[in-house]
Amino acid sequence: MAATNDNGGDPQPIGVFDSGIGGLTVVRAIRTLLPNESIFYIGDTARVPYGSKSPATVERYSLEIAAMLEAEPCKAIVVACNTASSVALDVLRNTTSLPVVGVINPGARAATAATRNGHIGVIGTRATIKSGAYERAIRALRPHVQVTSRACPLLVPLIEEGWLESGVTDRVISEYVRPLLDANADTLVLGCTHYPLLRPAIQRVVGDSVTLVDSAENCALAVRYLLQAKRLEAPPDSKHELRVALTDLPDQFLRVAEHALQLDVGNPAICEIPHAPVAHA
Ligand code: DGL
């Protein structure tokens, strides 16, 4: 429930979640755009990756994490995960009383604005690509745009391991994006919030003529719009902070957050996931 104070606005944190490190690219973008806002981040490190799981499992995980953010309490939920956004956004919106922002529509809007030749490539996890969520969102905005998609299941493990500048990673990227380049895509959606961590490597492989669309930056713009529209912005005098909680060990998470993202995430709390009750028919 929103806690509007006397100055107007809401000092409660924005709740952000992802399966692991990837959502921190969204946290970084929100902090740059909205430096006054506090953020409470949950990385579901016990169950990463989400991208190889079934839609029903990702939906259940997303509902469990959203319930934790709601209990915090947070004033809004940012699904900083393309996989969860592509399969669980509607159920989240129907279940929580908080406003929910995902990453698919902001990325689709930016991609349709960026393409010059009307051909967009999308890379993401298996679950995101299989859902067809980007194709639907892009075609709803520009019906005649051609979309070529490719699942890249090896990229999330490489990123979680911190292999951001490595010949092996460059070769994997190259294998994955070749069909998109052959199809003449001039714009490539990084349809997984982990992928901005590989932005220099991906740009190097695809060349400067391809525009990369970062779902993290575009999601931050959507968060600003939502907070303004709902009058939930933090009061100007509020003390902003970033708190991070993980569902399992923080070692690799901390290393990548600090080195690659230059984010001080403090000492993440390790939290228990309160399992949703099983529905009996
Ligand atoms: N970062 C997430 C996404 O945007 C999830 C990656 C994963 O856990 O597979 O899809």
GROMACS .gro file of C-alpha atoms and ligand atoms in nm:
model
  291
    1MET     CA    1   0.000   0.000   0.000
    2ALA     CA    2   0.138   0.344  -0.093
    3ALA     CA    3   0.253   0.565   0.197
    4THR     CA    4   0.214   0.918   0.068
    5ASN     CA    5   0.377   1.164   0.309
    6ASP     CA    6   0.293   1.530   0.384
    7ASN     CA    7   0.523   1.662   0.110
    8GLY     CA    8   0.345   1.442  -0.142
    9GLY     CA    9   0.526   1.147  -0.291
   10ASP     CA   10   0.612   0.812  -0.139
   11PRO     CA   11   0.940   0.740   0.042
   12GLN     CA   12   0.901   0.360   0.028
   13PRO     CA   13   1.147   0.171  -0.191
   14ILE     CA   14   1.085   0.047  -0.543
   15GLY     CA   15   1.094  -0.334  -0.534
   16VAL     CA   16   1.304  -0.487  -0.812
   17PHE     CA   17   1.367  -0.855  -0.883
   18ASP     CA   18   1.548  -1.092  -1.116
   19SER     CA   19   1.681  -1.446  -1.104
   20GLY     CA   20   2.030  -1.320  -1.027
   21ILE     CA   21   2.274  -1.047  -1.121
   22GLY     CA   22   2.097  -0.930  -1.439
   23GLY     CA   23   1.837  -0.711  -1.272
   24LEU     CA   24   2.115  -0.499  -1.129
   25THR     CA   25   2.155  -0.351  -1.478
   26VAL     CA   26   1.801  -0.219  -1.428
   27VAL     CA   27   1.888  -0.102  -1.073
   28ARG     CA   28   2.184   0.090  -1.212
   29ALA     CA   29   1.968   0.252  -1.480
   30ILE     CA   30   1.698   0.348  -1.224
   31ARG     CA   31   1.960   0.500  -0.993
   32THR     CA   32   2.102   0.707  -1.277
   33LEU     CA   33   1.760   0.833  -1.386
   34LEU     CA   34   1.593   0.858  -1.043
   35PRO     CA   35   1.874   0.920  -0.791
   36ASN     CA   36   1.627   1.010  -0.517
   37GLU     CA   37   1.455   0.672  -0.510
   38SER     CA   38   1.532   0.389  -0.266
   39ILE     CA   39   1.545   0.039  -0.410
   40PHE     CA   40   1.496  -0.302  -0.252
   41TYR     CA   41   1.637  -0.571  -0.482
   42ILE     CA   42   1.584  -0.946  -0.462
   43GLY     CA   43   1.808  -1.174  -0.670
   44ASP     CA   44   1.670  -1.527  -0.672
   45THR     CA   45   2.020  -1.676  -0.682
   46ALA     CA   46   1.900  -2.010  -0.538
   47ARG     CA   47   1.697  -2.074  -0.853
   48VAL     CA   48   1.890  -1.895  -1.133
   49PRO     CA   49   1.854  -1.942  -1.431
   50TYR     CA   50   1.485  -1.882  -1.490
   51GLY     CA   51   1.529  -1.896  -1.868
   52SER     CA   52   1.549  -2.275  -1.891
   53LYS     CA   53   1.242  -2.336  -1.671
   54SER     CA   54   0.880  -2.387  -1.778
   55PRO     CA   55   0.638  -2.090  -1.783
   56ALA     CA   56   0.445  -2.242  -1.487
   57THR     CA   57   0.761  -2.260  -1.275
   58VAL     CA   58   0.873  -1.906  -1.364
   59GLU     CA   59   0.522  -1.783  -1.284
   60ARG     CA   60   0.533  -1.950  -0.940
   61TYR     CA   61   0.880  -1.811  -0.864
   62SER     CA   62   0.770  -1.463  -0.972
   63LEU     CA   63   0.460  -1.471  -0.750
   64GLU     CA   64   0.668  -1.581  -0.451
   65ILE     CA   65   0.927  -1.305  -0.498
   66ALA     CA   66   0.657  -1.042  -0.565
   67ALA     CA   67   0.487  -1.139  -0.237
   68MET     CA   68   0.818  -1.077  -0.055
   69LEU     CA   69   0.849  -0.731  -0.215
   70GLU     CA   70   0.490  -0.649  -0.126
   71ALA     CA   71   0.549  -0.754   0.237
   72GLU     CA   72   0.862  -0.535   0.259
   73PRO     CA   73   0.664  -0.303   0.187
   74CYS     CA   74   0.756  -0.158  -0.153
   75LYS     CA   75   0.555   0.097  -0.350
   76ALA     CA   76   0.590  -0.064  -0.693
   77ILE     CA   77   0.734  -0.382  -0.843
   78VAL     CA   78   0.983  -0.379  -1.130
   79VAL     CA   79   1.015  -0.716  -1.298
   80ALA     CA   80   1.380  -0.669  -1.400
   81CYS     CA   81   1.378  -0.999  -1.583
   82ASN     CA   82   1.267  -1.055  -1.942
   83THR     CA   83   1.187  -1.419  -1.871
   84ALA     CA   84   0.949  -1.335  -1.585
   85SER     CA   85   0.810  -1.036  -1.777
   86SER     CA   86   0.737  -1.250  -2.081
   87VAL     CA   87   0.548  -1.527  -1.899
   88ALA     CA   88   0.428  -1.386  -1.564
   89LEU     CA   89   0.346  -1.016  -1.606
   90ASP     CA   90  -0.031  -1.057  -1.640
   91VAL     CA   91  -0.062  -1.292  -1.344
   92LEU     CA   92   0.154  -1.058  -1.133
   93ARG     CA   93  -0.063  -0.760  -1.225
   94ASN     CA   94  -0.376  -0.958  -1.135
   95THR     CA   95  -0.234  -1.079  -0.804
   96THR     CA   96  -0.054  -0.787  -0.641
   97SER     CA   97  -0.212  -0.458  -0.539
   98LEU     CA   98   0.109  -0.274  -0.637
   99PRO     CA   99   0.176  -0.125  -0.979
  100VAL     CA  100   0.400  -0.357  -1.183
  101VAL     CA  101   0.647  -0.258  -1.457
  102GLY     CA  102   0.807  -0.516  -1.687
  103VAL     CA  103   1.088  -0.491  -1.940
  104ILE     CA  104   0.932  -0.619  -2.264
  105ASN     CA  105   0.717  -0.322  -2.373
  106PRO     CA  106   0.985  -0.058  -2.298
  107GLY     CA  107   1.239  -0.260  -2.502
  108ALA     CA  108   0.993  -0.311  -2.788
  109ARG     CA  109   0.917   0.064  -2.801
  110ALA     CA  110   1.287   0.154  -2.814
  111ALA     CA  111   1.356  -0.107  -3.083
  112THR     CA  112   1.076   0.010  -3.313
  113ALA     CA  113   1.202   0.368  -3.274
  114ALA     CA  114   1.561   0.264  -3.351
  115THR     CA  115   1.527   0.045  -3.660
  116ARG     CA  116   1.599   0.209  -3.995
  117ASN     CA  117   1.544  -0.088  -4.226
  118GLY     CA  118   1.245  -0.236  -4.038
  119HIS     CA  119   1.427  -0.551  -3.931
  120ILE     CA  120   1.479  -0.616  -3.560
  121GLY     CA  121   1.675  -0.902  -3.403
  122VAL     CA  122   1.595  -1.022  -3.050
  123ILE     CA  123   1.817  -1.233  -2.827
  124GLY     CA  124   1.701  -1.370  -2.493
  125THR     CA  125   1.662  -1.680  -2.281
  126ARG     CA  126   1.487  -1.989  -2.416
  127ALA     CA  127   1.171  -1.910  -2.218
  128THR     CA  128   1.157  -1.547  -2.339
  129ILE     CA  129   1.209  -1.637  -2.704
  130LYS     CA  130   0.965  -1.930  -2.690
  131SER     CA  131   0.696  -1.704  -2.540
  132GLY     CA  132   0.697  -1.479  -2.849
  133ALA     CA  133   0.646  -1.180  -2.616
  134TYR     CA  134   0.883  -0.948  -2.808
  135GLU     CA  135   0.732  -1.031  -3.147
  136ARG     CA  136   0.384  -0.952  -3.012
  137ALA     CA  137   0.494  -0.628  -2.844
  138ILE     CA  138   0.691  -0.509  -3.150
  139ARG     CA  139   0.415  -0.599  -3.400
  140ALA     CA  140   0.155  -0.425  -3.181
  141LEU     CA  141   0.356  -0.106  -3.228
  142ARG     CA  142   0.466  -0.153  -3.592
  143PRO     CA  143   0.285  -0.442  -3.762
  144HIS     CA  144   0.514  -0.463  -4.067
  145VAL     CA  145   0.846  -0.482  -3.886
  146GLN     CA  146   1.031  -0.809  -3.944
  147VAL     CA  147   1.151  -0.978  -3.623
  148THR     CA  148   1.413  -1.253  -3.604
  149SER     CA  149   1.471  -1.407  -3.261
  150ARG     CA  150   1.732  -1.637  -3.115
  151ALA     CA  151   1.757  -1.804  -2.775
  152CYS     CA  152   2.105  -1.779  -2.623
  153PRO     CA  153   2.102  -2.017  -2.325
  154LEU     CA  154   2.478  -2.017  -2.271
  155LEU     CA  155   2.507  -1.643  -2.208
  156VAL     CA  156   2.351  -1.621  -1.859
  157PRO     CA  157   2.588  -1.882  -1.706
  158LEU     CA  158   2.888  -1.706  -1.866
  159ILE     CA  159   2.774  -1.374  -1.717
  160GLU     CA  160   2.698  -1.519  -1.373
  161GLU     CA  161   3.056  -1.657  -1.384
  162GLY     CA  162   3.189  -1.312  -1.474
  163TRP     CA  163   3.327  -1.419  -1.818
  164LEU     CA  164   3.255  -1.079  -1.969
  165GLU     CA  165   3.577  -1.026  -2.164
  166SER     CA  166   3.680  -1.364  -2.295
  167GLY     CA  167   3.748  -1.516  -2.637
  168VAL     CA  168   3.516  -1.803  -2.546
  169THR     CA  169   3.228  -1.563  -2.475
  170ASP     CA  170   3.293  -1.373  -2.800
  171ARG     CA  171   3.274  -1.701  -2.997
  172VAL     CA  172   2.949  -1.800  -2.828
  173ILE     CA  173   2.797  -1.458  -2.904
  174SER     CA  174   2.915  -1.483  -3.264
  175GLU     CA  175   2.747  -1.826  -3.311
  176TYR     CA  176   2.423  -1.695  -3.167
  177VAL     CA  177   2.396  -1.366  -3.356
  178ARG     CA  178   2.512  -1.486  -3.699
  179PRO     CA  179   2.159  -1.577  -3.824
  180LEU     CA  180   2.031  -1.236  -3.712
  181LEU     CA  181   2.307  -1.056  -3.898
  182ASP     CA  182   2.253  -1.278  -4.205
  183ALA     CA  183   1.886  -1.176  -4.194
  184ASN     CA  184   2.001  -0.811  -4.207
  185ALA     CA  185   1.873  -0.695  -3.865
  186ASP     CA  186   1.997  -0.339  -3.805
  187THR     CA  187   1.874  -0.332  -3.442
  188LEU     CA  188   1.936  -0.594  -3.177
  189VAL     CA  189   1.726  -0.612  -2.859
  190LEU     CA  190   1.924  -0.737  -2.560
  191GLY     CA  191   1.616  -0.924  -2.438
  192CYS     CA  192   1.764  -1.039  -2.110
  193THR     CA  193   1.868  -0.805  -1.831
  194HIS     CA  194   2.193  -0.999  -1.792
  195TYR     CA  195   2.305  -0.907  -2.145
  196PRO     CA  196   2.391  -0.537  -2.090
  197LEU     CA  197   2.687  -0.676  -1.894
  198LEU     CA  198   2.810  -0.812  -2.229
  199ARG     CA  199   2.731  -0.494  -2.420
  200PRO     CA  200   3.092  -0.417  -2.525
  201ALA     CA  201   3.146  -0.780  -2.635
  202ILE     CA  202   2.816  -0.795  -2.826
  203GLN     CA  203   2.881  -0.458  -2.998
  204ARG     CA  204   3.229  -0.578  -3.095
  205VAL     CA  205   3.083  -0.892  -3.254
  206VAL     CA  206   2.788  -0.731  -3.439
  207GLY     CA  207   2.975  -0.415  -3.547
  208ASP     CA  208   2.888  -0.048  -3.515
  209SER     CA  209   2.616  -0.050  -3.781
  210VAL     CA  210   2.384  -0.250  -3.552
  211THR     CA  211   2.202  -0.053  -3.279
  212LEU     CA  212   2.182  -0.233  -2.945
  213VAL     CA  213   1.863  -0.182  -2.744
  214ASP     CA  214   1.916  -0.222  -2.373
  215SER     CA  215   1.600  -0.327  -2.191
  216ALA     CA  216   1.744  -0.193  -1.862
  217GLU     CA  217   1.763   0.173  -1.972
  218ASN     CA  218   1.419   0.162  -2.129
  219CYS     CA  219   1.267  -0.003  -1.824
  220ALA     CA  220   1.403   0.280  -1.606
  221LEU     CA  221   1.223   0.533  -1.829
  222ALA     CA  222   0.900   0.334  -1.784
  223VAL     CA  223   0.949   0.336  -1.404
  224ARG     CA  224   0.988   0.715  -1.405
  225TYR     CA  225   0.670   0.751  -1.609
  226LEU     CA  226   0.477   0.521  -1.373
  227LEU     CA  227   0.593   0.700  -1.056
  228GLN     CA  228   0.502   1.038  -1.204
  229ALA     CA  229   0.162   0.919  -1.328
  230LYS     CA  230   0.072   0.760  -0.993
  231ARG     CA  231   0.231   1.040  -0.786
  232LEU     CA  232   0.457   0.787  -0.615
  233GLU     CA  233   0.788   0.971  -0.658
  234ALA     CA  234   1.010   0.994  -0.351
  235PRO     CA  235   0.991   1.332  -0.174
  236PRO     CA  236   1.288   1.555  -0.266
  237ASP     CA  237   1.432   1.533   0.088
  238SER     CA  238   1.418   1.152   0.110
  239LYS     CA  239   1.732   0.954   0.190
  240HIS     CA  240   1.784   0.706  -0.093
  241GLU     CA  241   1.935   0.366  -0.026
  242LEU     CA  242   1.994   0.038  -0.208
  243ARG     CA  243   1.926  -0.283  -0.016
  244VAL     CA  244   1.992  -0.621  -0.171
  245ALA     CA  245   1.861  -0.961  -0.062
  246LEU     CA  246   1.950  -1.293  -0.223
  247THR     CA  247   1.798  -1.637  -0.190
  248ASP     CA  248   2.140  -1.810  -0.182
  249LEU     CA  249   2.515  -1.750  -0.150
  250PRO     CA  250   2.641  -1.408  -0.260
  251ASP     CA  251   3.005  -1.475  -0.368
  252GLN     CA  252   2.988  -1.458  -0.749
  253PHE     CA  253   2.705  -1.208  -0.729
  254LEU     CA  254   2.915  -0.965  -0.527
  255ARG     CA  255   3.217  -1.003  -0.754
  256VAL     CA  256   3.024  -0.925  -1.074
  257ALA     CA  257   2.817  -0.646  -0.913
  258GLU     CA  258   3.122  -0.467  -0.783
  259HIS     CA  259   3.363  -0.519  -1.074
  260ALA     CA  260   3.139  -0.508  -1.379
  261LEU     CA  261   2.857  -0.284  -1.262
  262GLN     CA  262   3.052  -0.073  -1.013
  263LEU     CA  263   2.755  -0.097  -0.777
  264ASP     CA  264   2.808  -0.103  -0.405
  265VAL     CA  265   2.550  -0.357  -0.294
  266GLY     CA  266   2.671  -0.370   0.067
  267ASN     CA  267   2.627  -0.701   0.248
  268PRO     CA  268   2.329  -0.872   0.086
  269ALA     CA  269   2.086  -1.037   0.327
  270ILE     CA  270   2.012  -1.404   0.260
  271CYS     CA  271   1.637  -1.453   0.265
  272GLU     CA  272   1.406  -1.755   0.286
  273ILE     CA  273   1.145  -1.789   0.016
  274PRO     CA  274   0.802  -1.832   0.176
  275HIS     CA  275   0.652  -2.094  -0.056
  276ALA     CA  276   0.314  -2.017  -0.198
  277PRO     CA  277   0.048  -2.263  -0.073
  278VAL     CA  278  -0.016  -2.543  -0.322
  279ALA     CA  279  -0.363  -2.512  -0.472
  280HIS     CA  280  -0.564  -2.837  -0.441
  281ALA     CA  281  -0.836  -2.907  -0.693
  282DGL     N1  282   1.793  -1.178  -1.643
  282DGL     C1  283   1.683  -1.259  -1.676
  282DGL     C2  284   1.613  -1.220  -1.801
  282DGL     O1  285   1.609  -1.102  -1.829
  282DGL     C3  286   1.686  -1.404  -1.640
  282DGL     C4  287   1.794  -1.488  -1.694
  282DGL     C5  288   1.781  -1.629  -1.642
  282DGL     O2  289   1.770  -1.645  -1.521
  282DGL     O3  290   1.780  -1.722  -1.723
  282DGL     O4  291   1.558  -1.300  -1.873
   0.00000   0.00000   0.00000
